């Protein structure tokens, strides 16, 4: 039997132009409704974390609704227990953390001023400008007026985001309970000739989203191990915790990496006062790991999970940042992965003459059946 043209289908230039254009438009749209996109992503992460437990309960004989309810209630109970048990410990160490934060900030400021003064010794135009003194004055002004200038706006922003974040557990529950119903609803809405392709599309979209989060966890593990090993060799305190924290911050490309680098430099400058070489070594380590991350680790984990070419993975990160800023950096790869599935599936349907012939024949049969007996 002659194989279907879709069996050996490969997306062409027009399909890829449509995929990339749709990805950019979707990122631009998501930037406008970020208040909904963020809780949806959090809910999706929790959904894939709880889905295996729900599937086990369904296989054990429970209904989909009962299994989703049991899993959601157990997750809520675990979360409440963690919060109740951790709050006393957090309250007991809050003062220590505050003093430690102030100590690390002082260490970072001392490193910055010492570096500027060293530059002034070698560069006359910096010495004439009094750069170190100006920076010291600006830092003192910032720390003095921080609360009145920034704390109120930060509190308002957190209060505005809090209601939307509460949506995440509700979205997770309804995904667990009604996800299979949504798939059946969509599959019933398409013509019978395209039923198999629709099932394939839904399965591939689900696999793409799941593989993205699996690749993200793999990337986090690689970053944690590399950073922790480098920080341990430099002698920085708590290398594993710092490596994990900075790897999680790197979930937000570039912005999160900058924050993580600043955090590591502050700790290194405080651990080794008067030895700026340790802080400079931490910066070099961070830059090295980021290069590995962008050009090797990310294509090998997230890019491989989504079956993307490494060059496309790197380029689309820059495109996502240019189109939608920080949200674009976070969302570009999963959005591109899902758009690829839609684009390639539509391309297969359009180029499969047998599928389109089946659809035309089915329409003709329905018309003939409706006209019978008139």
Tab-separated table of C-alpha atoms in Angstrom:
chain	number	residue	atom	x	y	z
A	1	UNK	CA	0.000	0.000	0.000
A	2	UNK	CA	1.288	3.444	-0.916
A	3	UNK	CA	2.262	5.391	2.241
A	4	UNK	CA	0.386	8.565	3.100
A	5	UNK	CA	2.182	11.805	2.182
A	6	UNK	CA	1.839	12.925	5.805
A	7	UNK	CA	3.839	9.925	6.986
A	8	UNK	CA	7.047	11.470	5.670
A	9	UNK	CA	5.973	15.084	6.132
A	10	UNK	CA	8.550	17.711	7.117
A	11	UNK	CA	7.551	21.296	7.850
A	12	UNK	CA	8.629	23.664	5.095
A	13	UNK	CA	9.609	27.353	5.106
A	14	UNK	CA	6.018	28.654	4.982
A	15	UNK	CA	4.984	26.521	7.953
A	16	UNK	CA	7.995	27.686	9.963
A	17	UNK	CA	7.301	31.337	9.133
A	18	UNK	CA	3.783	30.822	10.445
A	19	UNK	CA	5.092	29.071	13.581
A	20	UNK	CA	7.556	31.846	14.412
A	21	UNK	CA	5.060	34.632	13.658
A	22	UNK	CA	2.378	32.955	15.782
A	23	UNK	CA	4.851	32.509	18.630
A	24	UNK	CA	5.751	36.221	18.614
A	25	UNK	CA	2.097	37.304	18.490
A	26	UNK	CA	1.218	34.922	21.326
A	27	UNK	CA	4.051	36.264	23.492
A	28	UNK	CA	2.911	39.841	22.840
A	29	UNK	CA	-0.654	38.886	23.793
A	30	UNK	CA	0.495	37.031	26.923
A	31	UNK	CA	2.373	40.121	28.057
A	32	UNK	CA	-0.958	41.969	28.164
A	33	UNK	CA	-2.663	39.323	30.322
A	34	UNK	CA	0.310	38.395	32.500
A	35	UNK	CA	-1.936	38.405	35.584
A	36	UNK	CA	-3.604	35.279	34.165
A	37	UNK	CA	-0.605	33.654	32.463
A	38	UNK	CA	1.506	33.439	35.647
A	39	UNK	CA	-1.095	31.592	37.789
A	40	UNK	CA	-1.891	29.386	34.794
A	41	UNK	CA	1.777	28.369	34.525
A	42	UNK	CA	1.960	27.711	38.272
A	43	UNK	CA	-1.217	25.663	38.030
A	44	UNK	CA	0.208	23.729	35.087
A	45	UNK	CA	3.367	22.902	37.059
A	46	UNK	CA	1.280	21.648	39.995
A	47	UNK	CA	-0.971	19.741	37.590
A	48	UNK	CA	1.914	17.757	36.104
A	49	UNK	CA	3.267	17.159	39.607
A	50	UNK	CA	-0.046	15.741	40.873
A	51	UNK	CA	-1.218	13.997	37.693
A	52	UNK	CA	0.646	10.680	38.318
A	53	UNK	CA	-1.063	10.335	41.723
A	54	UNK	CA	-4.470	10.970	40.158
A	55	UNK	CA	-3.831	8.418	37.399
A	56	UNK	CA	-2.905	5.795	40.008
A	57	UNK	CA	-6.167	6.393	41.871
A	58	UNK	CA	-8.181	6.162	38.646
A	59	UNK	CA	-6.482	2.873	37.793
A	60	UNK	CA	-7.307	1.693	41.321
A	61	UNK	CA	-11.025	2.139	40.615
A	62	UNK	CA	-11.908	5.711	41.595
A	63	UNK	CA	-13.718	8.045	39.221
A	64	UNK	CA	-11.905	10.999	37.685
A	65	UNK	CA	-13.793	13.453	39.900
A	66	UNK	CA	-13.155	11.503	43.094
A	67	UNK	CA	-9.473	10.969	42.273
A	68	UNK	CA	-8.968	14.676	41.507
A	69	UNK	CA	-10.690	15.665	44.755
A	70	UNK	CA	-8.638	13.251	46.882
A	71	UNK	CA	-5.325	14.307	45.328
A	72	UNK	CA	-6.147	18.017	45.644
A	73	UNK	CA	-7.198	17.679	49.280
A	74	UNK	CA	-4.047	15.718	50.155
A	75	UNK	CA	-1.893	18.364	48.427
A	76	UNK	CA	-3.653	21.135	50.386
A	77	UNK	CA	-3.184	19.268	53.658
A	78	UNK	CA	0.530	18.776	52.961
A	79	UNK	CA	0.924	22.458	52.052
A	80	UNK	CA	-0.867	23.600	55.218
A	81	UNK	CA	1.251	21.292	57.374
A	82	UNK	CA	4.450	22.600	55.795
A	83	UNK	CA	3.366	26.191	56.425
A	84	UNK	CA	2.304	25.516	60.017
A	85	UNK	CA	5.514	23.669	60.857
A	86	UNK	CA	7.788	26.172	59.107
A	87	UNK	CA	6.272	29.420	60.411
A	88	UNK	CA	7.703	29.103	63.957
A	89	UNK	CA	11.145	28.313	62.554
A	90	UNK	CA	10.941	31.250	60.141
A	91	UNK	CA	9.833	33.591	62.929
A	92	UNK	CA	12.685	32.416	65.170
A	93	UNK	CA	15.303	33.073	62.493
A	94	UNK	CA	13.812	36.228	60.959
A	95	UNK	CA	16.026	38.537	63.034
A	96	UNK	CA	19.138	36.533	62.138
A	97	UNK	CA	18.246	36.666	58.460
A	98	UNK	CA	17.718	40.402	58.631
A	99	UNK	CA	21.110	40.955	60.247
A	100	UNK	CA	22.739	38.573	57.756
A	101	UNK	CA	21.164	40.433	54.835
A	102	UNK	CA	22.468	43.748	56.192
A	103	UNK	CA	25.923	42.197	56.668
A	104	UNK	CA	26.004	40.861	53.110
A	105	UNK	CA	24.876	44.209	51.720
A	106	UNK	CA	27.621	45.978	53.660
A	107	UNK	CA	30.136	43.486	52.287
A	108	UNK	CA	28.965	44.122	48.730
A	109	UNK	CA	29.085	47.893	49.154
A	110	UNK	CA	32.608	47.656	50.593
A	111	UNK	CA	33.698	45.553	47.608
A	112	UNK	CA	32.176	48.053	45.159
A	113	UNK	CA	33.822	51.064	46.794
A	114	UNK	CA	37.182	49.276	47.052
A	115	UNK	CA	36.997	48.314	43.361
A	116	UNK	CA	36.174	51.871	42.312
A	117	UNK	CA	39.019	53.299	44.393
A	118	UNK	CA	41.409	50.801	42.831
A	119	UNK	CA	40.254	51.909	39.387
A	120	UNK	CA	40.722	55.535	40.380
A	121	UNK	CA	44.353	54.805	41.215
A	122	UNK	CA	44.971	53.703	37.625
A	123	UNK	CA	42.538	55.931	35.697
A	124	UNK	CA	42.952	59.660	36.201
A	125	UNK	CA	39.615	60.672	34.705
A	126	UNK	CA	37.775	58.526	37.278
A	127	UNK	CA	39.846	60.044	40.093
A	128	UNK	CA	39.117	63.553	38.849
A	129	UNK	CA	35.409	62.764	38.705
A	130	UNK	CA	35.438	61.433	42.297
A	131	UNK	CA	33.475	58.378	41.193
A	132	UNK	CA	33.868	56.379	44.412
A	133	UNK	CA	32.666	59.279	46.571
A	134	UNK	CA	29.685	59.911	44.318
A	135	UNK	CA	28.703	56.243	44.347
A	136	UNK	CA	29.062	56.085	48.141
A	137	UNK	CA	26.770	59.113	48.512
A	138	UNK	CA	24.179	57.605	46.154
A	139	UNK	CA	24.220	54.270	48.002
A	140	UNK	CA	23.792	56.019	51.361
A	141	UNK	CA	20.877	58.051	49.958
A	142	UNK	CA	19.285	54.918	48.519
A	143	UNK	CA	19.505	52.931	51.769
A	144	UNK	CA	18.257	55.893	53.827
A	145	UNK	CA	15.162	56.546	51.689
A	146	UNK	CA	14.530	52.981	50.517
A	147	UNK	CA	11.468	52.397	52.684
A	148	UNK	CA	9.642	55.590	51.782
A	149	UNK	CA	10.445	55.408	48.053
A	150	UNK	CA	10.154	51.704	47.209
A	151	UNK	CA	8.567	49.743	50.058
A	152	UNK	CA	5.072	51.147	49.531
A	153	UNK	CA	5.060	50.478	45.788
A	154	UNK	CA	6.436	46.972	46.353
A	155	UNK	CA	3.687	46.247	48.886
A	156	UNK	CA	1.023	47.538	46.479
A	157	UNK	CA	2.411	45.362	43.675
A	158	UNK	CA	2.382	42.268	45.892
A	159	UNK	CA	-1.162	43.021	47.006
A	160	UNK	CA	-2.253	43.393	43.366
A	161	UNK	CA	-0.660	40.065	42.383
A	162	UNK	CA	-1.893	38.075	45.403
A	163	UNK	CA	-5.492	37.495	44.171
A	164	UNK	CA	-4.316	36.242	40.781
A	165	UNK	CA	-1.832	33.821	42.365
A	166	UNK	CA	-4.697	32.309	44.384
A	167	UNK	CA	-6.090	31.153	41.034
A	168	UNK	CA	-3.240	28.632	40.653
A	169	UNK	CA	-4.610	25.904	43.006
A	170	UNK	CA	-8.137	26.318	41.568
A	171	UNK	CA	-6.806	25.947	38.028
A	172	UNK	CA	-4.855	22.869	39.113
A	173	UNK	CA	-7.959	21.243	40.600
A	174	UNK	CA	-10.089	21.816	37.507
A	175	UNK	CA	-7.281	20.620	35.213
A	176	UNK	CA	-7.114	17.395	37.216
A	177	UNK	CA	-10.881	16.965	37.279
A	178	UNK	CA	-11.924	18.140	33.817
A	179	UNK	CA	-8.791	17.844	31.664
A	180	UNK	CA	-9.954	14.567	30.124
A	181	UNK	CA	-13.411	16.067	29.481
A	182	UNK	CA	-11.844	18.983	27.615
A	183	UNK	CA	-9.889	16.599	25.377
A	184	UNK	CA	-13.057	14.645	24.602
A	185	UNK	CA	-14.972	17.881	23.933
A	186	UNK	CA	-12.348	19.063	21.433
A	187	UNK	CA	-12.054	15.671	19.717
A	188	UNK	CA	-15.844	15.468	19.238
A	189	UNK	CA	-15.927	18.902	17.598
A	190	UNK	CA	-13.727	17.903	14.634
A	191	UNK	CA	-14.843	15.942	11.557
A	192	UNK	CA	-14.393	12.191	11.745
A	193	UNK	CA	-11.786	12.211	8.955
A	194	UNK	CA	-9.459	14.279	11.134
A	195	UNK	CA	-10.193	12.456	14.416
A	196	UNK	CA	-6.888	10.588	14.557
A	197	UNK	CA	-4.903	13.750	13.809
A	198	UNK	CA	-6.797	15.590	16.540
A	199	UNK	CA	-5.963	12.924	19.101
A	200	UNK	CA	-2.337	13.101	17.995
A	201	UNK	CA	-2.369	16.897	18.313
A	202	UNK	CA	-3.802	16.837	21.849
A	203	UNK	CA	-1.334	14.167	22.925
A	204	UNK	CA	1.609	16.075	21.467
A	205	UNK	CA	0.585	19.368	23.105
A	206	UNK	CA	0.371	17.598	26.457
A	207	UNK	CA	3.725	15.883	25.891
A	208	UNK	CA	5.374	19.153	24.843
A	209	UNK	CA	4.260	20.996	27.985
A	210	UNK	CA	5.279	18.087	30.212
A	211	UNK	CA	8.668	17.737	28.536
A	212	UNK	CA	9.337	21.457	28.928
A	213	UNK	CA	8.966	21.280	32.699
A	214	UNK	CA	11.013	18.066	32.845
A	215	UNK	CA	13.760	19.775	30.830
A	216	UNK	CA	13.581	22.798	33.128
A	217	UNK	CA	14.153	20.582	36.174
A	218	UNK	CA	17.075	18.865	34.438
A	219	UNK	CA	18.572	22.261	33.607
A	220	UNK	CA	18.157	23.376	37.228
A	221	UNK	CA	19.965	20.256	38.455
A	222	UNK	CA	22.908	20.803	36.081
A	223	UNK	CA	23.196	24.484	37.052
A	224	UNK	CA	23.030	23.645	40.756
A	225	UNK	CA	25.796	21.054	40.543
A	226	UNK	CA	28.129	23.254	38.463
A	227	UNK	CA	27.624	26.348	40.613
A	228	UNK	CA	27.875	24.433	43.877
A	229	UNK	CA	31.123	22.755	42.796
A	230	UNK	CA	32.663	26.055	41.688
A	231	UNK	CA	31.600	27.903	44.849
A	232	UNK	CA	32.943	25.050	47.003
A	233	UNK	CA	36.311	25.272	45.256
A	234	UNK	CA	36.327	29.045	45.864
A	235	UNK	CA	35.578	28.478	49.553
A	236	UNK	CA	32.257	30.345	49.619
A	237	UNK	CA	29.921	29.366	52.452
A	238	UNK	CA	26.759	27.282	51.787
A	239	UNK	CA	27.710	26.447	48.176
A	240	UNK	CA	24.896	23.938	47.607
A	241	UNK	CA	22.175	26.293	48.867
A	242	UNK	CA	23.548	29.193	46.842
A	243	UNK	CA	23.855	27.006	43.755
A	244	UNK	CA	20.237	25.834	44.071
A	245	UNK	CA	18.905	29.347	44.756
A	246	UNK	CA	20.710	30.893	41.812
A	247	UNK	CA	19.681	28.008	39.538
A	248	UNK	CA	16.014	28.581	40.432
A	249	UNK	CA	16.422	32.337	39.879
A	250	UNK	CA	17.783	31.493	36.419
A	251	UNK	CA	14.294	30.278	35.457
A	252	UNK	CA	13.858	33.928	34.470
A	253	UNK	CA	16.561	34.195	31.759
A	254	UNK	CA	19.106	37.013	32.094
A	255	UNK	CA	17.208	38.972	34.799
A	256	UNK	CA	17.248	36.020	37.200
A	257	UNK	CA	20.870	35.275	36.320
A	258	UNK	CA	21.892	38.845	37.138
A	259	UNK	CA	20.139	38.672	40.515
A	260	UNK	CA	21.797	35.317	41.238
A	261	UNK	CA	25.225	36.671	40.317
A	262	UNK	CA	24.750	39.682	42.603
A	263	UNK	CA	23.708	37.376	45.435
A	264	UNK	CA	26.786	35.156	45.047
A	265	UNK	CA	29.105	38.172	44.831
A	266	UNK	CA	27.618	39.631	48.024
A	267	UNK	CA	28.216	36.370	49.899
A	268	UNK	CA	31.765	36.000	48.541
A	269	UNK	CA	32.638	39.626	49.386
A	270	UNK	CA	31.361	39.138	52.950
A	271	UNK	CA	33.098	35.781	53.461
A	272	UNK	CA	36.433	37.199	52.250
A	273	UNK	CA	36.625	40.861	53.348
A	274	UNK	CA	39.648	42.606	51.921
A	275	UNK	CA	40.103	39.846	49.312
A	276	UNK	CA	38.243	40.987	46.208
A	277	UNK	CA	39.802	38.134	44.211
A	278	UNK	CA	37.208	35.747	45.711
A	279	UNK	CA	34.302	37.911	44.507
A	280	UNK	CA	35.910	38.315	41.064
A	281	UNK	CA	36.344	34.551	40.904
A	282	UNK	CA	32.632	34.133	41.699
A	283	UNK	CA	31.766	36.475	38.821
A	284	UNK	CA	33.979	34.512	36.420
A	285	UNK	CA	32.389	31.250	37.616
A	286	UNK	CA	28.918	32.643	37.085
A	287	UNK	CA	29.689	33.887	33.587
A	288	UNK	CA	31.217	30.525	32.690
A	289	UNK	CA	28.152	28.601	33.928
A	290	UNK	CA	25.814	30.988	32.101
A	291	UNK	CA	27.696	30.374	28.850
A	292	UNK	CA	27.424	26.636	29.419
A	293	UNK	CA	23.760	27.139	30.244
A	294	UNK	CA	22.821	29.128	27.147
A	295	UNK	CA	24.875	27.254	24.564
A	296	UNK	CA	25.102	23.676	25.923
A	297	UNK	CA	22.853	22.864	28.899
A	298	UNK	CA	19.655	24.542	27.642
A	299	UNK	CA	19.814	23.035	24.133
A	300	UNK	CA	20.614	19.624	25.692
A	301	UNK	CA	17.740	19.730	28.222
A	302	UNK	CA	14.852	22.028	27.276
A	303	UNK	CA	15.745	22.181	23.588
A	304	UNK	CA	16.146	18.404	23.361
A	305	UNK	CA	12.939	17.782	25.338
A	306	UNK	CA	11.047	19.983	22.878
A	307	UNK	CA	12.976	18.556	19.885
A	308	UNK	CA	14.288	21.967	18.869
A	309	UNK	CA	17.521	22.742	17.080
A	310	UNK	CA	20.078	24.307	19.498
A	311	UNK	CA	20.480	27.385	17.279
A	312	UNK	CA	16.714	27.938	17.193
A	313	UNK	CA	16.546	27.571	20.985
A	314	UNK	CA	19.164	30.271	21.589
A	315	UNK	CA	17.808	32.676	18.952
A	316	UNK	CA	14.208	32.418	20.153
A	317	UNK	CA	15.258	33.334	23.700
A	318	UNK	CA	16.580	36.644	22.355
A	319	UNK	CA	13.480	37.111	20.172
A	320	UNK	CA	11.165	36.434	23.125
A	321	UNK	CA	12.965	39.036	25.228
A	322	UNK	CA	12.780	41.601	22.432
A	323	UNK	CA	9.055	41.011	21.809
A	324	UNK	CA	7.693	40.682	25.349
A	325	UNK	CA	10.493	41.549	27.783
A	326	UNK	CA	10.969	39.375	30.883
A	327	UNK	CA	7.670	37.455	30.352
A	328	UNK	CA	8.833	36.670	26.821
A	329	UNK	CA	12.100	35.241	28.142
A	330	UNK	CA	10.174	32.926	30.452
A	331	UNK	CA	7.466	31.820	28.028
A	332	UNK	CA	9.147	31.713	24.628
A	333	UNK	CA	10.285	28.063	24.671
A	334	UNK	CA	7.037	26.408	25.877
A	335	UNK	CA	4.973	28.644	23.573
A	336	UNK	CA	7.248	27.818	20.636
A	337	UNK	CA	7.044	24.098	21.434
A	338	UNK	CA	3.238	24.075	21.485
A	339	UNK	CA	3.051	26.264	18.359
A	340	UNK	CA	5.398	23.846	16.574
A	341	UNK	CA	3.013	20.983	17.339
A	342	UNK	CA	0.009	22.926	16.000
A	343	UNK	CA	1.863	24.131	12.914
A	344	UNK	CA	3.287	20.752	11.965
A	345	UNK	CA	-0.036	18.970	12.581
A	346	UNK	CA	-1.933	21.475	10.425
A	347	UNK	CA	0.769	21.092	7.773
A	348	UNK	CA	0.317	17.314	7.821
A	349	UNK	CA	-3.452	17.653	7.421
A	350	UNK	CA	-3.207	20.182	4.593
A	351	UNK	CA	-0.685	18.109	2.633
A	352	UNK	CA	-2.448	14.762	3.193
A	353	UNK	CA	-4.683	14.369	0.144
A	354	UNK	CA	-6.152	11.127	1.465
A	355	UNK	CA	-7.424	12.809	4.661
A	356	UNK	CA	-8.990	15.648	2.698
A	357	UNK	CA	-10.555	13.156	0.272
A	358	UNK	CA	-12.058	11.221	3.205
A	359	UNK	CA	-13.485	14.465	4.567
A	360	UNK	CA	-15.050	15.396	1.205
A	361	UNK	CA	-16.498	11.894	0.821
A	362	UNK	CA	-17.974	12.005	4.336
A	363	UNK	CA	-19.621	15.353	3.583
A	364	UNK	CA	-21.079	13.973	0.373
A	365	UNK	CA	-22.500	10.950	2.225
A	366	UNK	CA	-24.108	13.196	4.858
A	367	UNK	CA	-25.664	15.387	2.144
A	368	UNK	CA	-27.024	12.307	0.356
A	369	UNK	CA	-28.425	10.892	3.614
A	370	UNK	CA	-30.113	14.215	4.462
A	371	UNK	CA	-31.688	14.431	0.966
A	372	UNK	CA	-32.983	10.853	0.977
A	373	UNK	CA	-36.781	10.591	0.886
A	374	UNK	CA	-37.422	14.260	-0.002
